[in-house]
PDB file of C-alpha atoms in Angstrom:
ATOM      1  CA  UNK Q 183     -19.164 -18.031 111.146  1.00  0.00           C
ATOM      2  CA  UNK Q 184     -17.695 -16.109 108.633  1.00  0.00           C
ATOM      3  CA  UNK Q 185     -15.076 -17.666 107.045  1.00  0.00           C
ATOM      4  CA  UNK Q 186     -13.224 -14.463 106.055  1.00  0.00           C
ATOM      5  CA  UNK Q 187     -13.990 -11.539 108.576  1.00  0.00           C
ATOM      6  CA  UNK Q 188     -11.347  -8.997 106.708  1.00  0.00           C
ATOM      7  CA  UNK Q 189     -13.224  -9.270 103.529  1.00  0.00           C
ATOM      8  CA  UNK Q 190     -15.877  -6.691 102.461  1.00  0.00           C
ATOM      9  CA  UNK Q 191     -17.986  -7.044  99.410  1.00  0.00           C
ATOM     10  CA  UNK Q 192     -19.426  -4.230  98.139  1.00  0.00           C
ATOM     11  CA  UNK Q 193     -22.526  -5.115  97.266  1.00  0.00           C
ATOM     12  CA  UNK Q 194     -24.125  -2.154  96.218  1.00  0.00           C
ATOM     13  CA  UNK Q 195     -26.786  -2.348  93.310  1.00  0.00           C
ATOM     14  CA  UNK Q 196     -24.566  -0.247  90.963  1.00  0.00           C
ATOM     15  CA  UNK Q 197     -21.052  -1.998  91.782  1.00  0.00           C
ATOM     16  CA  UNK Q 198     -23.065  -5.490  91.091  1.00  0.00           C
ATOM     17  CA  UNK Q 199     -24.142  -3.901  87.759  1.00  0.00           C
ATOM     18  CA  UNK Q 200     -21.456  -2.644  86.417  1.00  0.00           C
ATOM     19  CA  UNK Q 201     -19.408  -5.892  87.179  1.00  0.00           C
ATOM     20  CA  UNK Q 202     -22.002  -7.918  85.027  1.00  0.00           C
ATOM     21  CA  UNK Q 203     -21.421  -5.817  82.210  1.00  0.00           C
ATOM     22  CA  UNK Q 204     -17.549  -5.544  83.130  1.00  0.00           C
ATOM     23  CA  UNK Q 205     -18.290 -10.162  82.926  1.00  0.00           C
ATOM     24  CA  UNK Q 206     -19.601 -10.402  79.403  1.00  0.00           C
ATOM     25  CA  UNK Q 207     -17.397 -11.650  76.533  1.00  0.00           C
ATOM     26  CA  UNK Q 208     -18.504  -8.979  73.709  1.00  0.00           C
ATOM     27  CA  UNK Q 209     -17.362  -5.571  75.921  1.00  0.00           C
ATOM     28  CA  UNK Q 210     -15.150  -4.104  73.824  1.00  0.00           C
ATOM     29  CA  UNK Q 211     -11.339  -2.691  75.313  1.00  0.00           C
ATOM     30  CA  UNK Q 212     -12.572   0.705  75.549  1.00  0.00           C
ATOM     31  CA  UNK Q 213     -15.549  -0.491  77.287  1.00  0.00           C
ATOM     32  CA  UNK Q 214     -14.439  -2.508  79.378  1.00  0.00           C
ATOM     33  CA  UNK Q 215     -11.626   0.088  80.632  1.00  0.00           C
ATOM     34  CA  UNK Q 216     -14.592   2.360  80.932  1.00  0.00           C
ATOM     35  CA  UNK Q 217     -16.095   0.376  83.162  1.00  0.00           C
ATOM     36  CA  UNK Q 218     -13.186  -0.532  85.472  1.00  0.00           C
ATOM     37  CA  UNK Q 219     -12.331   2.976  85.868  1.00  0.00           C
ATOM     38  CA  UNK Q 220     -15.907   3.167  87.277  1.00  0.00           C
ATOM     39  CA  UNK Q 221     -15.747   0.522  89.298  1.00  0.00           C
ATOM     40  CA  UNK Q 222     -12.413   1.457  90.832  1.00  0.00           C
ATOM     41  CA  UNK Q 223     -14.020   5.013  91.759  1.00  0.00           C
ATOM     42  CA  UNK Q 224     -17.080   3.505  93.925  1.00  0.00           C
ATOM     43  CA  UNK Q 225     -14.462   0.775  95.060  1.00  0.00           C
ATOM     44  CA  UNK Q 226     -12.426   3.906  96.622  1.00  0.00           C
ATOM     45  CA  UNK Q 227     -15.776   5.367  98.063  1.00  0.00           C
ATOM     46  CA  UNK Q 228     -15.903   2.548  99.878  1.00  0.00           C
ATOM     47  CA  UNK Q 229     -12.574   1.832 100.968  1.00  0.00           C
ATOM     48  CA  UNK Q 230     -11.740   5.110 102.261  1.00  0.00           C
ATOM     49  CA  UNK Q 231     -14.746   5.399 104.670  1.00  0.00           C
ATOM     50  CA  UNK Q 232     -13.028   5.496 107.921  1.00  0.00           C
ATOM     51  CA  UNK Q 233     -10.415   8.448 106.855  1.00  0.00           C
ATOM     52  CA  UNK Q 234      -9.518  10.593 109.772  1.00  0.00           C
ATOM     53  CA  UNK Q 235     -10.829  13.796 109.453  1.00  0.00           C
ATOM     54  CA  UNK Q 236     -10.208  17.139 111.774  1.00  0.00           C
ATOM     55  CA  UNK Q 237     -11.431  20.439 111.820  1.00  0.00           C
ATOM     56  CA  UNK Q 238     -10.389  23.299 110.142  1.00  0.00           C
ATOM     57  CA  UNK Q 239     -11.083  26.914 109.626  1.00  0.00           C
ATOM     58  CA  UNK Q 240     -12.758  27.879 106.402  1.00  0.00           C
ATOM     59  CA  UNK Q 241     -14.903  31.283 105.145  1.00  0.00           C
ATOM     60  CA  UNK Q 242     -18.384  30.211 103.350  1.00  0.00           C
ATOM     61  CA  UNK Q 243     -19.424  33.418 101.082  1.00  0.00           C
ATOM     62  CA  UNK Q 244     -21.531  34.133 104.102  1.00  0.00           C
ATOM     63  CA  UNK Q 245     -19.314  33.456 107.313  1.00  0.00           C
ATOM     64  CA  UNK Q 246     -16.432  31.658 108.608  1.00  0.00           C
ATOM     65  CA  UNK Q 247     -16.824  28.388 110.220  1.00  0.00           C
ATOM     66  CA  UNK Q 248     -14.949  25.294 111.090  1.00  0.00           C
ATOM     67  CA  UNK Q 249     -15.534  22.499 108.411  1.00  0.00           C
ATOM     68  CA  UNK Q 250     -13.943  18.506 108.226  1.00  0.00           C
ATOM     69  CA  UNK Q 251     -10.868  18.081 106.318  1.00  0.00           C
ATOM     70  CA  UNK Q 252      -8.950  14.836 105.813  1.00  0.00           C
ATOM     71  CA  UNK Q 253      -6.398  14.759 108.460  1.00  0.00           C
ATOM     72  CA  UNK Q 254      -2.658  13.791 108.676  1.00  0.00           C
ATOM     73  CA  UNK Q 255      -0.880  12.005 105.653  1.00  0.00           C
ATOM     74  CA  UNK Q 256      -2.720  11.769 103.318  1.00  0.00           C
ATOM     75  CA  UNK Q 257      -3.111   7.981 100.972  1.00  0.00           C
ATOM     76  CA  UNK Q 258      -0.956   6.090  98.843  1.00  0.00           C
ATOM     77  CA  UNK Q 259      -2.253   4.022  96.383  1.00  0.00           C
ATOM     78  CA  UNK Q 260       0.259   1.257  94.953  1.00  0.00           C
ATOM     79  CA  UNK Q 261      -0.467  -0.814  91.910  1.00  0.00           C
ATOM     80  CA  UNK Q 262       0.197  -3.932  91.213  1.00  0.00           C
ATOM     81  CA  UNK Q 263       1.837  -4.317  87.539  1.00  0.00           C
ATOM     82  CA  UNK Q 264       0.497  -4.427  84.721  1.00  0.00           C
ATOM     83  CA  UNK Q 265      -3.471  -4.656  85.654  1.00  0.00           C
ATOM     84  CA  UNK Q 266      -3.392  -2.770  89.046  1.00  0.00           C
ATOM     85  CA  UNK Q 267      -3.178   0.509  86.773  1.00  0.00           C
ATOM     86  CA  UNK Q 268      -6.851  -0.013  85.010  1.00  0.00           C
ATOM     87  CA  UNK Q 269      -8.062   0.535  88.918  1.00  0.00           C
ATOM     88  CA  UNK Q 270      -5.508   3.115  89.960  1.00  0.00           C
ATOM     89  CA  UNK Q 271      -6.888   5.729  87.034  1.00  0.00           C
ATOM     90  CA  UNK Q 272      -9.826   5.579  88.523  1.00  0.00           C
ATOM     91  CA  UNK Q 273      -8.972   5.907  92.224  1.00  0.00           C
ATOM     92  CA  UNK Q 274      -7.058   8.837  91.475  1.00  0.00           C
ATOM     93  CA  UNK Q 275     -10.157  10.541  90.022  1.00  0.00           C
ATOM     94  CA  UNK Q 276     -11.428  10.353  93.301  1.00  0.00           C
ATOM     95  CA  UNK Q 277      -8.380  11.360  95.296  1.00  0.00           C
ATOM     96  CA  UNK Q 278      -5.895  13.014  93.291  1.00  0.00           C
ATOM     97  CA  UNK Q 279      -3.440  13.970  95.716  1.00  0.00           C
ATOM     98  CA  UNK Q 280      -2.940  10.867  96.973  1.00  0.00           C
ATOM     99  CA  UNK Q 281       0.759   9.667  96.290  1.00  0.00           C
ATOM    100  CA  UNK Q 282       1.239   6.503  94.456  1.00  0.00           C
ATOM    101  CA  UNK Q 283       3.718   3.465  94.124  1.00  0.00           C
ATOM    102  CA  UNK Q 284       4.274   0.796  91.864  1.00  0.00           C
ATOM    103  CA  UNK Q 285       5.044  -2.894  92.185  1.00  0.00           C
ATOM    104  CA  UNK Q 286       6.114  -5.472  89.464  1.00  0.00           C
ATOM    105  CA  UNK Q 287       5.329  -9.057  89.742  1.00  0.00           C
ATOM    106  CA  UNK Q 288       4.504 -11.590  87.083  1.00  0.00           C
ATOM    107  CA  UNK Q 289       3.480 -14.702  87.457  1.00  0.00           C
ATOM    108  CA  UNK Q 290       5.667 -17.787  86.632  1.00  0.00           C
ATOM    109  CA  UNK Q 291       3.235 -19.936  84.297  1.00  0.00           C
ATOM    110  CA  UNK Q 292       4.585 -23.415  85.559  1.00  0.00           C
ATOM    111  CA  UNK Q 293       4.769 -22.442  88.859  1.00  0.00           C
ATOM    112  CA  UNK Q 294       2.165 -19.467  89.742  1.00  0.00           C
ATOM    113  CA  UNK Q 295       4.894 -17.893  92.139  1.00  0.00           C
ATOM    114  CA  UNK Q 296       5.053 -14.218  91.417  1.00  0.00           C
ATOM    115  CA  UNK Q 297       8.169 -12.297  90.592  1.00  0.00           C
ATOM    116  CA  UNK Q 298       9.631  -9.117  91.517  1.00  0.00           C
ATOM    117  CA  UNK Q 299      11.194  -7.194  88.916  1.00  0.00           C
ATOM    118  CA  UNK Q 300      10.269  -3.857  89.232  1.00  0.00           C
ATOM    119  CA  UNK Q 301       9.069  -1.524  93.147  1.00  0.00           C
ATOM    120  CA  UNK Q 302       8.995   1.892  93.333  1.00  0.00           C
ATOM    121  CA  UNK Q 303       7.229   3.896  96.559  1.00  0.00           C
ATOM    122  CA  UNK Q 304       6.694   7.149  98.163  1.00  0.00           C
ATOM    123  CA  UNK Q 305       9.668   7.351 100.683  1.00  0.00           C
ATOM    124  CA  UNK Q 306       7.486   8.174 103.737  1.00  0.00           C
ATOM    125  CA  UNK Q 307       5.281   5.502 103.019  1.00  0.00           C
ATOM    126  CA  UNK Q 308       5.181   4.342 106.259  1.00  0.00           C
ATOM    127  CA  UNK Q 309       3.460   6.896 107.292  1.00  0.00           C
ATOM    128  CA  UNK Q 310       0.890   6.918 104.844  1.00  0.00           C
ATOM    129  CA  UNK Q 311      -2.649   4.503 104.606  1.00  0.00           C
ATOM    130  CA  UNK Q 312      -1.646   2.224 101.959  1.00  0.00           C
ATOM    131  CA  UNK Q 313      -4.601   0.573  99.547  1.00  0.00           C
ATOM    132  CA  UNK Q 314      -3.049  -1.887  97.353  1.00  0.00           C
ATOM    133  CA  UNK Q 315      -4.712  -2.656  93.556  1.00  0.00           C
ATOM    134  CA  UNK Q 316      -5.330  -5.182  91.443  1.00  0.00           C
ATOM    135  CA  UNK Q 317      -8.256  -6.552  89.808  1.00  0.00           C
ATOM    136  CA  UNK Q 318      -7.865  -9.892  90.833  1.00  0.00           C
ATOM    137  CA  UNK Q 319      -6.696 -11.739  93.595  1.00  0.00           C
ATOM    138  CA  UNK Q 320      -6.733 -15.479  92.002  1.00  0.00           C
ATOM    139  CA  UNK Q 321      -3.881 -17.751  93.756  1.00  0.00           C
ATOM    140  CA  UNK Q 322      -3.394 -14.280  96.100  1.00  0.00           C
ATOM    141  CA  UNK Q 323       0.604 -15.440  96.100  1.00  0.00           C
ATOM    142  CA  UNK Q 324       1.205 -12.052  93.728  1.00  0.00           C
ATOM    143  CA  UNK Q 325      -0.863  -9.947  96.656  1.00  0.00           C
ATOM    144  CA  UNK Q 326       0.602 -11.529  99.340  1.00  0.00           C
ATOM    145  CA  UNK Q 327       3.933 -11.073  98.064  1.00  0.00           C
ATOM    146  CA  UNK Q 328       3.263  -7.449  97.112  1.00  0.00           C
ATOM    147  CA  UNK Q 329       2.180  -6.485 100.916  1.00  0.00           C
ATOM    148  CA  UNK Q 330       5.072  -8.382 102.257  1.00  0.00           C
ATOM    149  CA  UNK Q 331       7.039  -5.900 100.050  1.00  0.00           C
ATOM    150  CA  UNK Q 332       5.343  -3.350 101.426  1.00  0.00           C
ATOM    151  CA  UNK Q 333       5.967  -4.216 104.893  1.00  0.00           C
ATOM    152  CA  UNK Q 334       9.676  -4.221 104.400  1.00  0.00           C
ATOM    153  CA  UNK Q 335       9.197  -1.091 103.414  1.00  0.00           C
ATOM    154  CA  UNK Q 336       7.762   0.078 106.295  1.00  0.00           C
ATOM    155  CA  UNK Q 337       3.775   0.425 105.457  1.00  0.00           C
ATOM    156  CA  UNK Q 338       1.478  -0.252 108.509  1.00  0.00           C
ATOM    157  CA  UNK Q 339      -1.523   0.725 107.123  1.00  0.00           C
ATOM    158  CA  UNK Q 340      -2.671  -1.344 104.346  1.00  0.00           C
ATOM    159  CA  UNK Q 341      -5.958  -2.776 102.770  1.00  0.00           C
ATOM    160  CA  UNK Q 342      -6.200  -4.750  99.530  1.00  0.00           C
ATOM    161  CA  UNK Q 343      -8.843  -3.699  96.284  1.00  0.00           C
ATOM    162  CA  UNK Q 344      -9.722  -6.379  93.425  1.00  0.00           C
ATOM    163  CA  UNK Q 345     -12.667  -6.299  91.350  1.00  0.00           C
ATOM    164  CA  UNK Q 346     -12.947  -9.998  91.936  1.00  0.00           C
ATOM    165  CA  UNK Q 347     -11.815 -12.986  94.117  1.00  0.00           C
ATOM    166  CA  UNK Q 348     -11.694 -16.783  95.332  1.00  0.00           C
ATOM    167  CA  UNK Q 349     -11.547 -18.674  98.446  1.00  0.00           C
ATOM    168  CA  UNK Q 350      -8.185 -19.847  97.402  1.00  0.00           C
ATOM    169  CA  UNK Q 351      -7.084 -16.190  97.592  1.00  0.00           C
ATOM    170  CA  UNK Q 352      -8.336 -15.275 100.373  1.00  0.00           C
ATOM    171  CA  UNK Q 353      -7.290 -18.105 101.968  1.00  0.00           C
ATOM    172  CA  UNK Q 354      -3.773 -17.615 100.721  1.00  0.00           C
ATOM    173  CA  UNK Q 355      -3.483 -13.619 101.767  1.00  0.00           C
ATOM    174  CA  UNK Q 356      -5.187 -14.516 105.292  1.00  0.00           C
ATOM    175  CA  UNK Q 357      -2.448 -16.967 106.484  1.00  0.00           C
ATOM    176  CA  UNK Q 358       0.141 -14.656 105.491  1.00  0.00           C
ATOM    177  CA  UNK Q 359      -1.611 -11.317 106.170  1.00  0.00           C
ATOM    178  CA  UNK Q 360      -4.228 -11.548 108.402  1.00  0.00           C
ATOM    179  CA  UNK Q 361      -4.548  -8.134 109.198  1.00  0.00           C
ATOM    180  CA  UNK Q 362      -4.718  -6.980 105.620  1.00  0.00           C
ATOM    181  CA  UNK Q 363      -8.461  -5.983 104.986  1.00  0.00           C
ATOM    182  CA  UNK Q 364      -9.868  -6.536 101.512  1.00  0.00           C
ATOM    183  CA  UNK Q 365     -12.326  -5.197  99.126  1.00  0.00           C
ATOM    184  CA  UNK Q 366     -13.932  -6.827  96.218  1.00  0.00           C
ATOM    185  CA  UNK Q 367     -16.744  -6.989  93.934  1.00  0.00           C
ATOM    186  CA  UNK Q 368     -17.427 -10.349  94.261  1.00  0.00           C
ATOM    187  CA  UNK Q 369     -16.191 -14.059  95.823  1.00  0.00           C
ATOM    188  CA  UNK Q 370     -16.430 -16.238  92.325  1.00  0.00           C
ATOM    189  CA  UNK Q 371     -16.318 -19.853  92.915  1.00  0.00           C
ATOM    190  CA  UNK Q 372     -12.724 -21.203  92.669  1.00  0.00           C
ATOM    191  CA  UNK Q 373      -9.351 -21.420  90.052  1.00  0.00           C
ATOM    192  CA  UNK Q 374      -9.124 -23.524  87.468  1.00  0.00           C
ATOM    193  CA  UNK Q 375      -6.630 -25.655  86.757  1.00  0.00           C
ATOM    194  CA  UNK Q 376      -4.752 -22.566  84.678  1.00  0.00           C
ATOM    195  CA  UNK Q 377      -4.833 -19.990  87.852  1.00  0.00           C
ATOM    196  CA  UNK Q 378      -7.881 -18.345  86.620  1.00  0.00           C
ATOM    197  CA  UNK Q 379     -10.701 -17.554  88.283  1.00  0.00           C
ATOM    198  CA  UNK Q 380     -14.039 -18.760  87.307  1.00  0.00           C
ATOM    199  CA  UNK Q 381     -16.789 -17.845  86.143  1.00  0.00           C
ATOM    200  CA  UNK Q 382     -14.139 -14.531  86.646  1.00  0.00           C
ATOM    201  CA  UNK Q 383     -14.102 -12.137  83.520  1.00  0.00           C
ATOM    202  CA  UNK Q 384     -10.703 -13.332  81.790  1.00  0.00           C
ATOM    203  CA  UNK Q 385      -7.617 -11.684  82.015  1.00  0.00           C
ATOM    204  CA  UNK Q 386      -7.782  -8.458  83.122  1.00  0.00           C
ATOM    205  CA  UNK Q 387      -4.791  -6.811  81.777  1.00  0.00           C
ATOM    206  CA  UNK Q 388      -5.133  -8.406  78.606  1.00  0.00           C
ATOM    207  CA  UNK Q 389      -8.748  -7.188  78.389  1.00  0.00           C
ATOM    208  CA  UNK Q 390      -7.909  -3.779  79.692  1.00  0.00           C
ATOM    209  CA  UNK Q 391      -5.005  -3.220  77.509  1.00  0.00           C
ATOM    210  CA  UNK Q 392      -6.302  -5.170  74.464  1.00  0.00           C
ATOM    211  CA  UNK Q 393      -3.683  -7.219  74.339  1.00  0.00           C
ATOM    212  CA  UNK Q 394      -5.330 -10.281  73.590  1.00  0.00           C
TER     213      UNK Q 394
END
């Protein structure tokens, strides 16, 4: 039995490539945000799949017909500050009219409970699919207090994107959000005693932003 049915891992070839070289030690900053904002793009490929789509009328250079078109409201992505925004660039490649809201939480070091200092969203939210990023989902208290958020806000529609994750996670955004589906890269094999995940890739922000 599957221990986590709301988790997908996209496991095609070129995702599982690029997060090796996304792994290694020696990428360089610009590299390695090269490669995120790759990732993120086939990450929203994947995520968006079941979009609602209707039917409207169009004129090819040879005739009029009635083509798909994405229906309703359309997305919102929200990021999770700092590190969310390495994925968000890319995602918005893919859609770019998709609205977008920001949340900021940072992590208490002695504790690992996240703090809110900073949310800004799209006032009809609510009626909008919601995909929540970050690269990583490591104690998943920062994510699960970031869709809470979001639910006081009024979103019904979310799903959750990292690059990478643990059981701990998971385990941690399940009880609290068990109908929030996520996407990842990969399942690593647990947090250390720091709140990283290993084997992981480091800290994202800091390796996305160079700040370390």
């Amino acid at each position: 039995m599957n221990a986590f049915p709301n988790v997908t891992v996209v496991s095609h070839p070129l995702v599982q490539h690029k997060l090796t070289l996304l792994r290694r030690k020696e990428v360089s900053t610009a590299e390695f945000r090269r490669l995120v904002r790759e990732l993120s793009l086939l990450l929203a490929y994947e995520v968006t799949r079941d979009l609602p789509l209707e039917k409207t009328a169009i004129e090819t250079p040879l005739e009029p017909m009635q083509a798909p078109i994405l229906a309703g409201k359309k997305l919102c992505f929200v990021s999770i500050l700092r590190a969310g925004n390495g994925i968000l660039d890319g995602m918005l490649d893919l859609v770019p009219s998709a609205r977008v809201g920001h949340v900021g939480l940072y992590r208490d070091p002695e504790t690992l409970v996240p703090v809110e200092y900073y949310l800004k969203l799209p006032e009809d939210v609510g009626e909008r699919q919601v995909i929540v990023v970050d690269p990583m989902l490591a104690t998943g208290h920062s994510a699960a207090a970031a869709v809470t958020r979001l639910k006081e806000a009024g979103a019904q529609q979310i799903k959750f994107v990292c690059l990478l994750t643990v059981p701990e996670g998971l385990r941690v955004m399940q009880d609290n959000h068990p109908d929030v589906s996520i996407f990842t890269c990969a399942i690593d094999r647990q947090l250390d005693e720091h709140g990283y995940i290993r084997p992981g890739l480091g800290d994202a922000g800091d390796r996305i932003y160079g700040t370390k």
